[in-house]
PDB file of C-alpha atoms in Angstrom:
ATOM      1  CA  MET A   1      -0.096   0.107  -0.026  1.00 59.00           C
ATOM      2  CA  SER A   2       1.320   3.496  -0.985  1.00 72.00           C
ATOM      3  CA  LEU A   3       1.233   6.416   1.111  1.00 79.00           C
ATOM      4  CA  PRO A   4      -1.346   9.047   0.491  1.00 87.00           C
ATOM      5  CA  LEU A   5       0.285  12.275  -1.824  1.00 91.00           C
ATOM      6  CA  PRO A   6       1.555  15.444   0.289  1.00 95.00           C
ATOM      7  CA  ARG A   7      -1.092  18.091   0.576  1.00 97.00           C
ATOM      8  CA  ILE A   8       0.070  21.244  -1.555  1.00 98.00           C
ATOM      9  CA  ALA A   9      -1.322  24.852  -1.354  1.00 98.00           C
ATOM     10  CA  LEU A  10      -0.883  27.503  -3.626  1.00 97.00           C
ATOM     11  CA  PHE A  11      -1.150  31.298  -2.282  1.00 96.00           C
ATOM     12  CA  THR A  12      -2.441  34.168  -4.780  1.00 93.00           C
ATOM     13  CA  ALA A  13      -2.697  37.814  -4.649  1.00 90.00           C
ATOM     14  CA  ASP A  14      -6.361  37.180  -6.320  1.00 90.00           C
ATOM     15  CA  LEU A  15      -8.017  35.208  -9.240  1.00 91.00           C
ATOM     16  CA  THR A  16      -8.043  37.743 -11.673  1.00 91.00           C
ATOM     17  CA  ASP A  17      -7.616  36.931 -15.227  1.00 92.00           C
ATOM     18  CA  ARG A  18      -3.700  37.654 -15.871  1.00 90.00           C
ATOM     19  CA  PRO A  19      -0.965  35.532 -16.807  1.00 88.00           C
ATOM     20  CA  ASP A  20       0.823  34.844 -13.455  1.00 87.00           C
ATOM     21  CA  ARG A  21      -2.605  33.821 -12.164  1.00 90.00           C
ATOM     22  CA  ARG A  22      -3.498  31.813 -14.942  1.00 91.00           C
ATOM     23  CA  ALA A  23      -0.054  29.730 -14.723  1.00 91.00           C
ATOM     24  CA  LEU A  24      -0.664  29.150 -10.783  1.00 92.00           C
ATOM     25  CA  VAL A  25      -4.284  27.629 -11.435  1.00 93.00           C
ATOM     26  CA  ALA A  26      -2.998  25.752 -14.454  1.00 94.00           C
ATOM     27  CA  LEU A  27      -0.194  24.568 -11.831  1.00 95.00           C
ATOM     28  CA  ALA A  28      -3.210  23.586  -9.295  1.00 96.00           C
ATOM     29  CA  HIS A  29      -5.003  21.472 -12.044  1.00 97.00           C
ATOM     30  CA  ALA A  30      -1.784  19.543 -13.211  1.00 96.00           C
ATOM     31  CA  LEU A  31      -1.007  18.978  -9.222  1.00 96.00           C
ATOM     32  CA  ALA A  32      -4.805  17.461  -8.806  1.00 96.00           C
ATOM     33  CA  ASP A  33      -4.427  15.615 -11.938  1.00 96.00           C
ATOM     34  CA  LEU A  34      -1.553  13.740 -10.425  1.00 94.00           C
ATOM     35  CA  GLY A  35      -3.307  12.925  -7.260  1.00 94.00           C
ATOM     36  CA  HIS A  36      -2.074  15.406  -4.830  1.00 95.00           C
ATOM     37  CA  PRO A  37      -4.910  17.372  -2.466  1.00 96.00           C
ATOM     38  CA  VAL A  38      -4.821  20.900  -3.727  1.00 97.00           C
ATOM     39  CA  ASP A  39      -5.741  23.979  -1.900  1.00 97.00           C
ATOM     40  CA  LEU A  40      -5.825  27.161  -4.395  1.00 96.00           C
ATOM     41  CA  VAL A  41      -5.446  30.141  -1.526  1.00 96.00           C
ATOM     42  CA  ALA A  42      -6.320  33.692  -2.201  1.00 93.00           C
ATOM     43  CA  PRO A  43      -7.573  36.617   0.070  1.00 92.00           C
ATOM     44  CA  MET A  44     -10.669  36.992  -1.952  1.00 86.00           C
ATOM     45  CA  GLY A  45     -12.139  34.203  -3.542  1.00 75.00           C
ATOM     46  CA  GLY A  46     -13.589  35.530  -6.506  1.00 79.00           C
ATOM     47  CA  GLY A  47     -12.442  36.676  -9.734  1.00 85.00           C
ATOM     48  CA  SER A  48     -12.668  35.472 -13.286  1.00 89.00           C
ATOM     49  CA  LEU A  49     -10.193  32.259 -12.701  1.00 92.00           C
ATOM     50  CA  ARG A  50     -12.406  30.854 -10.195  1.00 90.00           C
ATOM     51  CA  ALA A  51     -15.091  29.449 -12.450  1.00 89.00           C
ATOM     52  CA  GLY A  52     -12.724  27.319 -14.093  1.00 90.00           C
ATOM     53  CA  LEU A  53     -10.997  25.518 -11.099  1.00 92.00           C
ATOM     54  CA  ASP A  54     -11.632  21.963 -10.726  1.00 93.00           C
ATOM     55  CA  PRO A  55     -13.895  20.936  -8.194  1.00 93.00           C
ATOM     56  CA  ALA A  56     -11.273  18.708  -6.724  1.00 94.00           C
ATOM     57  CA  ILE A  57      -8.944  21.449  -5.980  1.00 96.00           C
ATOM     58  CA  GLY A  58      -9.900  23.290  -2.658  1.00 94.00           C
ATOM     59  CA  GLN A  59     -10.868  27.042  -3.283  1.00 93.00           C
ATOM     60  CA  ILE A  60      -9.986  28.938  -0.009  1.00 93.00           C
ATOM     61  CA  ASP A  61     -11.088  32.147   0.379  1.00 92.00           C
ATOM     62  CA  LEU A  62      -9.504  33.838   3.275  1.00 93.00           C
ATOM     63  CA  CYS A  63     -12.088  36.932   2.975  1.00 89.00           C
ATOM     64  CA  ASN A  64      -9.528  39.491   3.409  1.00 85.00           C
ATOM     65  CA  ARG A  65      -9.220  42.299   0.784  1.00 83.00           C
ATOM     66  CA  TRP A  66      -5.450  42.386   0.350  1.00 85.00           C
ATOM     67  CA  ALA A  67      -2.669  39.968  -0.032  1.00 86.00           C
ATOM     68  CA  ALA A  68      -0.396  42.109   2.036  1.00 84.00           C
ATOM     69  CA  THR A  69      -3.183  42.103   5.086  1.00 89.00           C
ATOM     70  CA  SER A  70      -3.536  38.241   4.850  1.00 92.00           C
ATOM     71  CA  ALA A  71      -0.614  36.667   6.818  1.00 95.00           C
ATOM     72  CA  PHE A  72      -2.870  36.006   9.693  1.00 95.00           C
ATOM     73  CA  ALA A  73      -5.697  34.497   7.600  1.00 95.00           C
ATOM     74  CA  LEU A  74      -2.979  32.304   5.880  1.00 96.00           C
ATOM     75  CA  ALA A  75      -1.256  31.459   8.892  1.00 97.00           C
ATOM     76  CA  ARG A  76      -4.616  29.932  10.198  1.00 96.00           C
ATOM     77  CA  CYS A  77      -4.921  28.410   7.190  1.00 96.00           C
ATOM     78  CA  VAL A  78      -1.595  26.475   6.970  1.00 97.00           C
ATOM     79  CA  ALA A  79      -2.297  25.328  10.587  1.00 97.00           C
ATOM     80  CA  GLU A  80      -5.898  23.868   9.809  1.00 97.00           C
ATOM     81  CA  ARG A  81      -4.719  22.321   6.128  1.00 96.00           C
ATOM     82  CA  ARG A  82      -0.892  21.408   7.198  1.00 97.00           C
ATOM     83  CA  PRO A  83       0.201  21.151   3.326  1.00 97.00           C
ATOM     84  CA  ALA A  84       3.785  20.112   2.806  1.00 96.00           C
ATOM     85  CA  VAL A  85       4.626  22.948   0.257  1.00 97.00           C
ATOM     86  CA  LEU A  86       3.000  26.379   0.190  1.00 97.00           C
ATOM     87  CA  ALA A  87       4.071  27.373  -3.474  1.00 96.00           C
ATOM     88  CA  VAL A  88       3.228  31.264  -4.060  1.00 95.00           C
ATOM     89  CA  PRO A  89       4.373  34.122  -6.714  1.00 93.00           C
ATOM     90  CA  VAL A  90       7.618  35.885  -5.863  1.00 91.00           C
ATOM     91  CA  SER A  91       5.296  39.143  -5.072  1.00 89.00           C
ATOM     92  CA  VAL A  92       3.388  37.493  -2.131  1.00 92.00           C
ATOM     93  CA  ALA A  93       6.710  35.034  -0.896  1.00 94.00           C
ATOM     94  CA  TRP A  94       7.095  37.422   2.025  1.00 95.00           C
ATOM     95  CA  VAL A  95       3.571  36.994   3.135  1.00 96.00           C
ATOM     96  CA  ALA A  96       3.686  33.147   3.052  1.00 96.00           C
ATOM     97  CA  ARG A  97       7.223  33.220   4.940  1.00 97.00           C
ATOM     98  CA  LEU A  98       5.241  35.318   7.605  1.00 97.00           C
ATOM     99  CA  ALA A  99       2.246  32.931   7.384  1.00 97.00           C
ATOM    100  CA  VAL A 100       3.954  29.490   7.895  1.00 97.00           C
ATOM    101  CA  ARG A 101       6.372  31.348  10.905  1.00 97.00           C
ATOM    102  CA  LEU A 102       2.916  31.986  12.628  1.00 97.00           C
ATOM    103  CA  ALA A 103       1.463  28.925  12.114  1.00 97.00           C
ATOM    104  CA  ARG A 104       4.790  27.179  13.267  1.00 97.00           C
ATOM    105  CA  SER A 105       4.491  25.028  10.172  1.00 96.00           C
ATOM    106  CA  PRO A 106       7.110  22.755   8.659  1.00 96.00           C
ATOM    107  CA  ALA A 107       5.769  23.474   5.365  1.00 96.00           C
ATOM    108  CA  ARG A 108       8.250  24.292   2.969  1.00 96.00           C
ATOM    109  CA  ILE A 109       7.709  27.613   0.626  1.00 96.00           C
ATOM    110  CA  LEU A 110       8.560  27.664  -2.744  1.00 95.00           C
ATOM    111  CA  THR A 111       8.679  30.779  -5.043  1.00 94.00           C
ATOM    112  CA  ILE A 112       7.103  30.477  -8.186  1.00 92.00           C
ATOM    113  CA  ALA A 113       8.432  32.781 -11.172  1.00 89.00           C
ATOM    114  CA  ALA A 114       5.957  34.415 -13.269  1.00 82.00           C
ATOM    115  CA  ASP A 115       7.782  33.143 -16.371  1.00 86.00           C
ATOM    116  CA  ALA A 116       8.337  29.479 -15.261  1.00 88.00           C
ATOM    117  CA  ALA A 117       7.594  26.821 -17.745  1.00 92.00           C
ATOM    118  CA  LEU A 118       4.491  24.625 -15.601  1.00 91.00           C
ATOM    119  CA  ASP A 119       7.103  21.410 -16.249  1.00 93.00           C
ATOM    120  CA  ASP A 120       9.629  23.422 -13.969  1.00 94.00           C
ATOM    121  CA  SER A 121       7.581  24.840 -11.078  1.00 94.00           C
ATOM    122  CA  LEU A 122       5.929  21.093 -10.932  1.00 94.00           C
ATOM    123  CA  SER A 123       9.142  19.322 -10.842  1.00 94.00           C
ATOM    124  CA  ALA A 124       9.936  21.904  -7.918  1.00 94.00           C
ATOM    125  CA  ILE A 125       6.940  21.418  -6.107  1.00 95.00           C
ATOM    126  CA  ARG A 126       7.146  17.743  -5.939  1.00 91.00           C
ATOM    127  CA  ASP A 127      10.428  17.644  -4.832  1.00 93.00           C
ATOM    128  CA  ALA A 128      10.081  19.769  -1.799  1.00 93.00           C
ATOM    129  CA  ALA A 129       7.062  17.808  -1.062  1.00 91.00           C
ATOM    130  CA  ARG A 130       9.371  14.647  -1.373  1.00 88.00           C
ATOM    131  CA  GLN A 131      11.951  16.280   0.841  1.00 86.00           C
ATOM    132  CA  SER A 132       9.363  17.465   3.401  1.00 76.00           C
ATOM    133  CA  GLY A 133       8.787  13.770   4.843  1.00 61.00           C
TER     134      GLY A 133
END
């Protein structure tokens, strides 16, 4: 019997239709297709990309207006959901680092460059998940 795949969380500033956000949504779909439990976390859950999310992807709305003020809500989410990896765009990496510290979580933070290829991001996340134990 094999162990279940580790949970992966992706945090984004919002779900508006922008290239970096579309790339993160594509990454969430790819991880879900591989069997990982995936959560897509945003300060406000609305946005044009939300309608296209696979129902298998956890959609977590932090009920917060801005990513910069979401550290406490994200920390609560990390403490409850216990992801092995928290993948974030470079622009909100500092929020993720603060949230993981506040949650006292062993989750690995992985920054995703806006121009990173899907396969490269997917490989980096899977490697970080394997290293998480």
